[in-house]
Amino acid sequence: MRQSVYMEDLDAFSYREAVARKETVVLIPVGSIEQHGPHMPLNVDVLLSRAMAGQVAEELRGLVAAPVVYGYKSQQRSGGGNHLPGTTSLDAATIISIAKTLTLEFARHGARKIAFINGHFENYQFLYEGVDLALRELQLAGIEDMKVVLLSYWDFIDDATIAELYPDGFTGWDLEHGGVLETSLMLHLFPEKVDMAKVVDAPPAVMPNYDVLPVRPELTPESGCLSSAAAATADKGITLLKRARSAMSTALTSEFGLSGR
Ligand SMILES: [Zn+2]
């Protein structure tokens, strides 16, 4: 039996050996607990970032760290807003601290190649800051060979795939919250967690090109979704997963100078 790529499945001794191997990339999934409409659970971003990381780890023979479950506050223009029930978020300082701490922890275990696999739009800049602070600290301690890649998985869906899967036009990744991308991936990977009968088929939300605080709740559609998931299918999920897996693996193989597999 091949060893699991998921860190939590391993015993401490197998983990210690795997993480310290020079070629091992540690992939850290980062999600959120956030409403995803009436048709999907609160942990979509955790499930999808972890599954994406698992797929890439299979290609790279890497290790998937235990996921960061909570994320940064949902923004009204990309996640419906933090006021919505179920959405449970961390302050930016906490996310920065988590990203910094995990980078330092995996460095302590011997890892020198780390990739944060982000699954929640709003996390990105705070993960970036945490990684930057960790690298500064490592460099001051004389550790110069640590390299970290930070990515959001949807950025690996190319224009040709978007044209193929969104024949009626693409609203942009920000409005895709609870839409075709996430729902299709969930239908493929976790079909038992999706109830397509509850999808609200409404036109995409119309948001201003600026933020207002406190949020005006009436700007967010009742469903909490910013675009319709009605066109989501498991087949689209298969395509999305395959293309993202391949493009992410190529990027990480190149960035980390891994030998072809
Ligand atoms: Zn999401």
mmCIF file of C-alpha atoms and ligand atoms in Angstrom:
data_model
loop_
_atom_site.group_PDB
_atom_site.id
_atom_site.type_symbol
_atom_site.label_atom_id
_atom_site.label_comp_id
_atom_site.label_asym_id
_atom_site.label_seq_id
_atom_site.Cartn_x
_atom_site.Cartn_y
_atom_site.Cartn_z
ATOM 1 C CA MET A 1 0.000 0.000 0.000
ATOM 2 C CA ARG A 2 1.331 3.419 -0.922
ATOM 3 C CA GLN A 3 1.794 5.813 1.968
ATOM 4 C CA SER A 4 -0.901 8.507 2.342
ATOM 5 C CA VAL A 5 0.024 12.018 1.229
ATOM 6 C CA TYR A 6 -1.962 13.429 4.154
ATOM 7 C CA MET A 7 0.184 14.273 7.155
ATOM 8 C CA GLU A 8 -2.536 13.402 9.686
ATOM 9 C CA ASP A 9 -2.640 9.822 8.398
ATOM 10 C CA LEU A 10 1.028 9.171 9.096
ATOM 11 C CA ASP A 11 2.703 8.040 12.272
ATOM 12 C CA ALA A 12 5.280 10.468 13.641
ATOM 13 C CA PHE A 13 8.273 8.454 12.454
ATOM 14 C CA SER A 14 7.108 8.050 8.863
ATOM 15 C CA TYR A 15 6.200 11.742 8.859
ATOM 16 C CA ARG A 16 9.608 12.773 10.184
ATOM 17 C CA GLU A 17 11.323 10.858 7.419
ATOM 18 C CA ALA A 18 9.019 12.146 4.668
ATOM 19 C CA VAL A 19 9.108 15.831 5.663
ATOM 20 C CA ALA A 20 12.879 16.011 5.912
ATOM 21 C CA ARG A 21 13.498 14.562 2.428
ATOM 22 C CA LYS A 22 15.100 17.239 0.258
ATOM 23 C CA GLU A 23 12.570 16.856 -2.556
ATOM 24 C CA THR A 24 9.474 16.880 -0.343
ATOM 25 C CA VAL A 25 7.070 19.760 -0.868
ATOM 26 C CA VAL A 26 4.747 20.424 2.079
ATOM 27 C CA LEU A 27 1.388 21.671 0.780
ATOM 28 C CA ILE A 28 -0.677 23.608 3.308
ATOM 29 C CA PRO A 29 -4.394 23.882 2.438
ATOM 30 C CA VAL A 30 -6.101 27.029 3.695
ATOM 31 C CA GLY A 31 -9.874 27.260 3.703
ATOM 32 C CA SER A 32 -12.641 29.035 5.586
ATOM 33 C CA ILE A 33 -15.878 28.360 7.401
ATOM 34 C CA GLU A 34 -18.214 30.380 5.244
ATOM 35 C CA GLN A 35 -21.745 30.151 3.941
ATOM 36 C CA HIS A 36 -21.840 28.730 0.414
ATOM 37 C CA GLY A 37 -25.512 29.106 -0.318
ATOM 38 C CA PRO A 38 -28.347 26.741 0.555
ATOM 39 C CA HIS A 39 -26.916 23.891 -1.529
ATOM 40 C CA MET A 40 -23.461 23.370 0.032
ATOM 41 C CA PRO A 41 -21.913 23.087 3.511
ATOM 42 C CA LEU A 42 -19.876 25.704 5.345
ATOM 43 C CA ASN A 43 -16.548 23.945 4.812
ATOM 44 C CA VAL A 44 -16.404 23.949 0.993
ATOM 45 C CA ASP A 45 -13.155 25.944 0.957
ATOM 46 C CA VAL A 46 -11.530 23.513 3.400
ATOM 47 C CA LEU A 47 -12.643 20.444 1.438
ATOM 48 C CA LEU A 48 -11.591 21.841 -1.942
ATOM 49 C CA SER A 49 -8.223 23.274 -0.905
ATOM 50 C CA ARG A 50 -7.383 20.015 0.853
ATOM 51 C CA ALA A 51 -8.464 17.900 -2.123
ATOM 52 C CA MET A 52 -6.497 20.117 -4.533
ATOM 53 C CA ALA A 53 -3.430 19.858 -2.323
ATOM 54 C CA GLY A 54 -3.875 16.072 -2.206
ATOM 55 C CA GLN A 55 -4.034 15.838 -5.993
ATOM 56 C CA VAL A 56 -0.879 17.888 -6.446
ATOM 57 C CA ALA A 57 0.909 16.003 -3.660
ATOM 58 C CA GLU A 58 0.224 12.746 -5.528
ATOM 59 C CA GLU A 59 1.970 14.195 -8.591
ATOM 60 C CA LEU A 60 4.919 15.616 -6.666
ATOM 61 C CA ARG A 61 5.080 12.920 -4.018
ATOM 62 C CA GLY A 62 4.625 15.706 -1.521
ATOM 63 C CA LEU A 63 2.951 15.899 1.854
ATOM 64 C CA VAL A 64 -0.327 17.651 2.639
ATOM 65 C CA ALA A 65 -0.307 19.431 5.987
ATOM 66 C CA ALA A 66 -3.397 19.413 8.196
ATOM 67 C CA PRO A 67 -5.595 22.198 6.793
ATOM 68 C CA VAL A 68 -6.137 25.678 8.177
ATOM 69 C CA VAL A 69 -9.878 25.466 8.693
ATOM 70 C CA TYR A 70 -10.904 29.073 9.443
ATOM 71 C CA GLY A 71 -10.127 31.944 7.093
ATOM 72 C CA TYR A 72 -10.138 35.715 6.865
ATOM 73 C CA LYS A 73 -13.448 37.607 6.979
ATOM 74 C CA SER A 74 -15.742 37.076 4.036
ATOM 75 C CA GLN A 75 -15.979 40.213 1.923
ATOM 76 C CA GLN A 76 -19.304 41.255 0.475
ATOM 77 C CA ARG A 77 -17.925 41.580 -3.071
ATOM 78 C CA SER A 78 -16.320 38.118 -3.117
ATOM 79 C CA GLY A 79 -18.031 35.965 -0.476
ATOM 80 C CA GLY A 80 -21.313 37.669 0.317
ATOM 81 C CA GLY A 81 -20.040 39.298 3.515
ATOM 82 C CA ASN A 82 -19.060 38.417 7.026
ATOM 83 C CA HIS A 83 -22.492 39.277 8.413
ATOM 84 C CA LEU A 84 -24.081 36.119 6.996
ATOM 85 C CA PRO A 85 -25.028 33.267 9.320
ATOM 86 C CA GLY A 86 -22.544 30.419 9.488
ATOM 87 C CA THR A 87 -19.629 32.490 8.244
ATOM 88 C CA THR A 88 -17.070 32.325 11.058
ATOM 89 C CA SER A 89 -13.829 34.185 10.443
ATOM 90 C CA LEU A 90 -10.505 35.191 11.930
ATOM 91 C CA ASP A 91 -8.985 38.665 12.170
ATOM 92 C CA ALA A 92 -6.151 39.425 9.728
ATOM 93 C CA ALA A 93 -3.523 39.404 12.499
ATOM 94 C CA THR A 94 -4.519 35.835 13.366
ATOM 95 C CA ILE A 95 -4.225 34.614 9.761
ATOM 96 C CA ILE A 96 -0.833 36.307 9.424
ATOM 97 C CA SER A 97 0.280 34.657 12.624
ATOM 98 C CA ILE A 98 -0.961 31.221 11.516
ATOM 99 C CA ALA A 99 0.864 31.461 8.175
ATOM 100 C CA LYS A 100 4.052 32.604 9.889
ATOM 101 C CA THR A 101 3.858 29.959 12.603
ATOM 102 C CA LEU A 102 3.178 27.087 10.199
ATOM 103 C CA THR A 103 6.061 28.134 7.943
ATOM 104 C CA LEU A 104 8.382 28.162 10.959
ATOM 105 C CA GLU A 105 7.012 24.856 12.281
ATOM 106 C CA PHE A 106 7.525 22.988 9.014
ATOM 107 C CA ALA A 107 10.979 24.573 8.725
ATOM 108 C CA ARG A 108 11.744 23.177 12.182
ATOM 109 C CA HIS A 109 10.657 19.731 10.943
ATOM 110 C CA GLY A 110 13.180 20.027 8.131
ATOM 111 C CA ALA A 111 10.945 21.127 5.230
ATOM 112 C CA ARG A 112 12.516 23.634 2.825
ATOM 113 C CA LYS A 113 9.811 23.611 0.131
ATOM 114 C CA ILE A 114 6.373 24.802 1.197
ATOM 115 C CA ALA A 115 3.292 25.658 -0.872
ATOM 116 C CA PHE A 116 0.192 27.308 0.565
ATOM 117 C CA ILE A 117 -2.840 26.076 -1.414
ATOM 118 C CA ASN A 118 -5.466 28.732 -0.839
ATOM 119 C CA GLY A 119 -9.166 27.962 -1.241
ATOM 120 C CA HIS A 120 -10.729 31.183 0.088
ATOM 121 C CA PHE A 121 -10.426 34.407 -1.905
ATOM 122 C CA GLU A 122 -9.946 36.728 1.086
ATOM 123 C CA ASN A 123 -7.020 34.873 2.705
ATOM 124 C CA TYR A 124 -4.378 35.622 0.142
ATOM 125 C CA GLN A 125 -2.597 38.825 1.220
ATOM 126 C CA PHE A 126 -2.528 37.820 4.871
ATOM 127 C CA LEU A 127 -0.937 34.468 4.040
ATOM 128 C CA TYR A 128 1.593 36.396 1.970
ATOM 129 C CA GLU A 129 2.468 38.627 4.923
ATOM 130 C CA GLY A 130 2.822 35.669 7.293
ATOM 131 C CA VAL A 131 5.171 33.880 4.902
ATOM 132 C CA ASP A 132 7.202 37.040 4.423
ATOM 133 C CA LEU A 133 7.639 37.498 8.178
ATOM 134 C CA ALA A 134 8.646 33.849 8.590
ATOM 135 C CA LEU A 135 11.248 34.047 5.816
ATOM 136 C CA ARG A 136 12.727 37.172 7.356
ATOM 137 C CA GLU A 137 13.080 35.355 10.663
ATOM 138 C CA LEU A 138 14.561 32.243 9.050
ATOM 139 C CA GLN A 139 17.080 34.298 7.100
ATOM 140 C CA LEU A 140 18.180 36.098 10.257
ATOM 141 C CA ALA A 141 18.683 32.655 11.799
ATOM 142 C CA GLY A 142 20.935 31.700 8.872
ATOM 143 C CA ILE A 143 18.426 29.473 7.037
ATOM 144 C CA GLU A 144 18.700 30.644 3.435
ATOM 145 C CA ASP A 145 17.328 27.675 1.505
ATOM 146 C CA MET A 146 13.631 27.909 2.421
ATOM 147 C CA LYS A 147 11.326 28.564 -0.522
ATOM 148 C CA VAL A 148 7.583 29.141 -0.273
ATOM 149 C CA VAL A 149 4.999 29.279 -3.064
ATOM 150 C CA LEU A 150 1.604 30.840 -2.422
ATOM 151 C CA LEU A 151 -1.297 30.216 -4.789
ATOM 152 C CA SER A 152 -5.077 30.194 -5.116
ATOM 153 C CA TYR A 153 -6.181 27.131 -7.045
ATOM 154 C CA TRP A 154 -8.684 28.875 -9.366
ATOM 155 C CA ASP A 155 -5.842 30.935 -10.849
ATOM 156 C CA PHE A 156 -4.747 27.702 -12.562
ATOM 157 C CA ILE A 157 -7.912 27.464 -14.648
ATOM 158 C CA ASP A 158 -6.823 28.830 -18.024
ATOM 159 C CA ASP A 159 -8.814 31.031 -20.409
ATOM 160 C CA ALA A 160 -9.539 28.138 -22.789
ATOM 161 C CA THR A 161 -11.116 26.143 -19.954
ATOM 162 C CA ILE A 162 -13.118 29.171 -18.825
ATOM 163 C CA ALA A 163 -14.426 29.646 -22.388
ATOM 164 C CA GLU A 164 -15.321 25.951 -22.555
ATOM 165 C CA LEU A 165 -17.091 25.753 -19.180
ATOM 166 C CA TYR A 166 -18.773 29.160 -19.178
ATOM 167 C CA PRO A 167 -20.236 29.398 -22.695
ATOM 168 C CA ASP A 168 -22.696 32.090 -21.554
ATOM 169 C CA GLY A 169 -19.963 34.334 -20.177
ATOM 170 C CA PHE A 170 -17.734 34.384 -17.110
ATOM 171 C CA THR A 171 -18.432 36.711 -14.181
ATOM 172 C CA GLY A 172 -14.913 36.622 -12.668
ATOM 173 C CA TRP A 173 -13.601 34.537 -9.770
ATOM 174 C CA ASP A 174 -14.800 36.999 -7.120
ATOM 175 C CA LEU A 175 -18.461 36.495 -8.083
ATOM 176 C CA GLU A 176 -17.944 32.749 -8.431
ATOM 177 C CA HIS A 177 -18.625 32.303 -4.714
ATOM 178 C CA GLY A 178 -20.925 29.283 -4.389
ATOM 179 C CA GLY A 179 -21.206 29.242 -8.185
ATOM 180 C CA VAL A 180 -20.264 26.882 -11.006
ATOM 181 C CA LEU A 181 -16.588 26.370 -10.091
ATOM 182 C CA GLU A 182 -17.002 25.365 -6.465
ATOM 183 C CA THR A 183 -20.262 23.504 -7.007
ATOM 184 C CA SER A 184 -18.901 21.482 -9.959
ATOM 185 C CA LEU A 185 -15.794 20.512 -8.007
ATOM 186 C CA MET A 186 -17.948 19.517 -5.042
ATOM 187 C CA LEU A 187 -20.281 17.484 -7.302
ATOM 188 C CA HIS A 188 -17.270 15.556 -8.550
ATOM 189 C CA LEU A 189 -15.357 15.160 -5.276
ATOM 190 C CA PHE A 190 -18.064 15.186 -2.574
ATOM 191 C CA PRO A 191 -21.431 14.623 -4.324
ATOM 192 C CA GLU A 192 -23.110 13.583 -1.093
ATOM 193 C CA LYS A 193 -22.525 17.091 0.288
ATOM 194 C CA VAL A 194 -24.331 18.976 -2.510
ATOM 195 C CA ASP A 195 -28.087 19.391 -2.899
ATOM 196 C CA MET A 196 -28.691 20.731 -6.417
ATOM 197 C CA ALA A 197 -32.437 20.946 -5.700
ATOM 198 C CA LYS A 198 -31.658 23.865 -3.360
ATOM 199 C CA VAL A 199 -29.666 25.911 -5.901
ATOM 200 C CA VAL A 200 -31.116 29.387 -6.383
ATOM 201 C CA ASP A 201 -30.884 30.173 -10.102
ATOM 202 C CA ALA A 202 -30.585 33.963 -10.111
ATOM 203 C CA PRO A 203 -28.567 36.382 -12.257
ATOM 204 C CA PRO A 204 -25.096 37.323 -10.912
ATOM 205 C CA ALA A 205 -25.061 39.812 -8.031
ATOM 206 C CA VAL A 206 -24.478 43.435 -8.958
ATOM 207 C CA MET A 207 -21.867 44.928 -6.640
ATOM 208 C CA PRO A 208 -20.350 48.431 -6.587
ATOM 209 C CA ASN A 209 -16.652 48.666 -7.443
ATOM 210 C CA TYR A 210 -15.870 49.832 -3.894
ATOM 211 C CA ASP A 211 -16.537 48.670 -0.330
ATOM 212 C CA VAL A 212 -18.859 50.152 2.259
ATOM 213 C CA LEU A 213 -18.508 49.437 5.986
ATOM 214 C CA PRO A 214 -20.627 48.429 7.754
ATOM 215 C CA VAL A 215 -21.914 46.317 4.875
ATOM 216 C CA ARG A 216 -25.299 46.977 3.336
ATOM 217 C CA PRO A 217 -26.841 43.498 3.664
ATOM 218 C CA GLU A 218 -29.323 44.163 0.853
ATOM 219 C CA LEU A 219 -26.483 44.079 -1.702
ATOM 220 C CA THR A 220 -25.950 40.352 -1.111
ATOM 221 C CA PRO A 221 -28.510 38.034 -2.728
ATOM 222 C CA GLU A 222 -30.737 36.192 -0.276
ATOM 223 C CA SER A 223 -29.088 32.858 -1.217
ATOM 224 C CA GLY A 224 -25.616 34.111 -0.224
ATOM 225 C CA CYS A 225 -24.337 33.018 -3.659
ATOM 226 C CA LEU A 226 -22.995 35.754 -5.927
ATOM 227 C CA SER A 227 -23.649 33.790 -9.115
ATOM 228 C CA SER A 228 -25.855 30.849 -10.018
ATOM 229 C CA ALA A 229 -24.653 27.273 -9.617
ATOM 230 C CA ALA A 230 -27.441 25.920 -11.822
ATOM 231 C CA ALA A 231 -25.012 25.091 -14.652
ATOM 232 C CA ALA A 232 -22.673 23.127 -12.354
ATOM 233 C CA THR A 233 -22.046 19.458 -13.202
ATOM 234 C CA ALA A 234 -19.729 16.723 -11.970
ATOM 235 C CA ASP A 235 -18.247 16.531 -15.483
ATOM 236 C CA LYS A 236 -17.206 20.175 -15.271
ATOM 237 C CA GLY A 237 -15.705 19.328 -11.895
ATOM 238 C CA ILE A 238 -13.610 16.582 -13.480
ATOM 239 C CA THR A 239 -12.297 18.995 -16.119
ATOM 240 C CA LEU A 240 -11.592 21.750 -13.573
ATOM 241 C CA LEU A 241 -9.777 19.393 -11.251
ATOM 242 C CA LYS A 242 -7.686 17.840 -14.019
ATOM 243 C CA ARG A 243 -6.583 21.185 -15.472
ATOM 244 C CA ALA A 244 -5.864 22.772 -12.087
ATOM 245 C CA ARG A 245 -3.951 19.707 -10.910
ATOM 246 C CA SER A 246 -1.803 19.646 -13.992
ATOM 247 C CA ALA A 247 -1.070 23.398 -14.069
ATOM 248 C CA MET A 248 -0.305 23.591 -10.338
ATOM 249 C CA SER A 249 1.982 20.557 -10.535
ATOM 250 C CA THR A 250 3.858 22.063 -13.463
ATOM 251 C CA ALA A 251 4.345 25.371 -11.653
ATOM 252 C CA LEU A 252 5.519 23.768 -8.422
ATOM 253 C CA THR A 253 7.814 21.297 -10.195
ATOM 254 C CA SER A 254 9.471 24.205 -11.934
ATOM 255 C CA GLU A 255 9.646 26.571 -8.928
ATOM 256 C CA PHE A 256 11.077 23.912 -6.647
ATOM 257 C CA GLY A 257 13.414 22.454 -9.283
ATOM 258 C CA LEU A 258 11.969 18.961 -8.850
ATOM 259 C CA SER A 259 13.051 16.259 -11.239
ATOM 260 C CA GLY A 260 10.341 15.102 -13.665
ATOM 261 C CA ARG A 261 8.172 12.257 -12.414
HETATM 262 ZN ZN ZN B 1 -15.669 29.094 -1.336
#
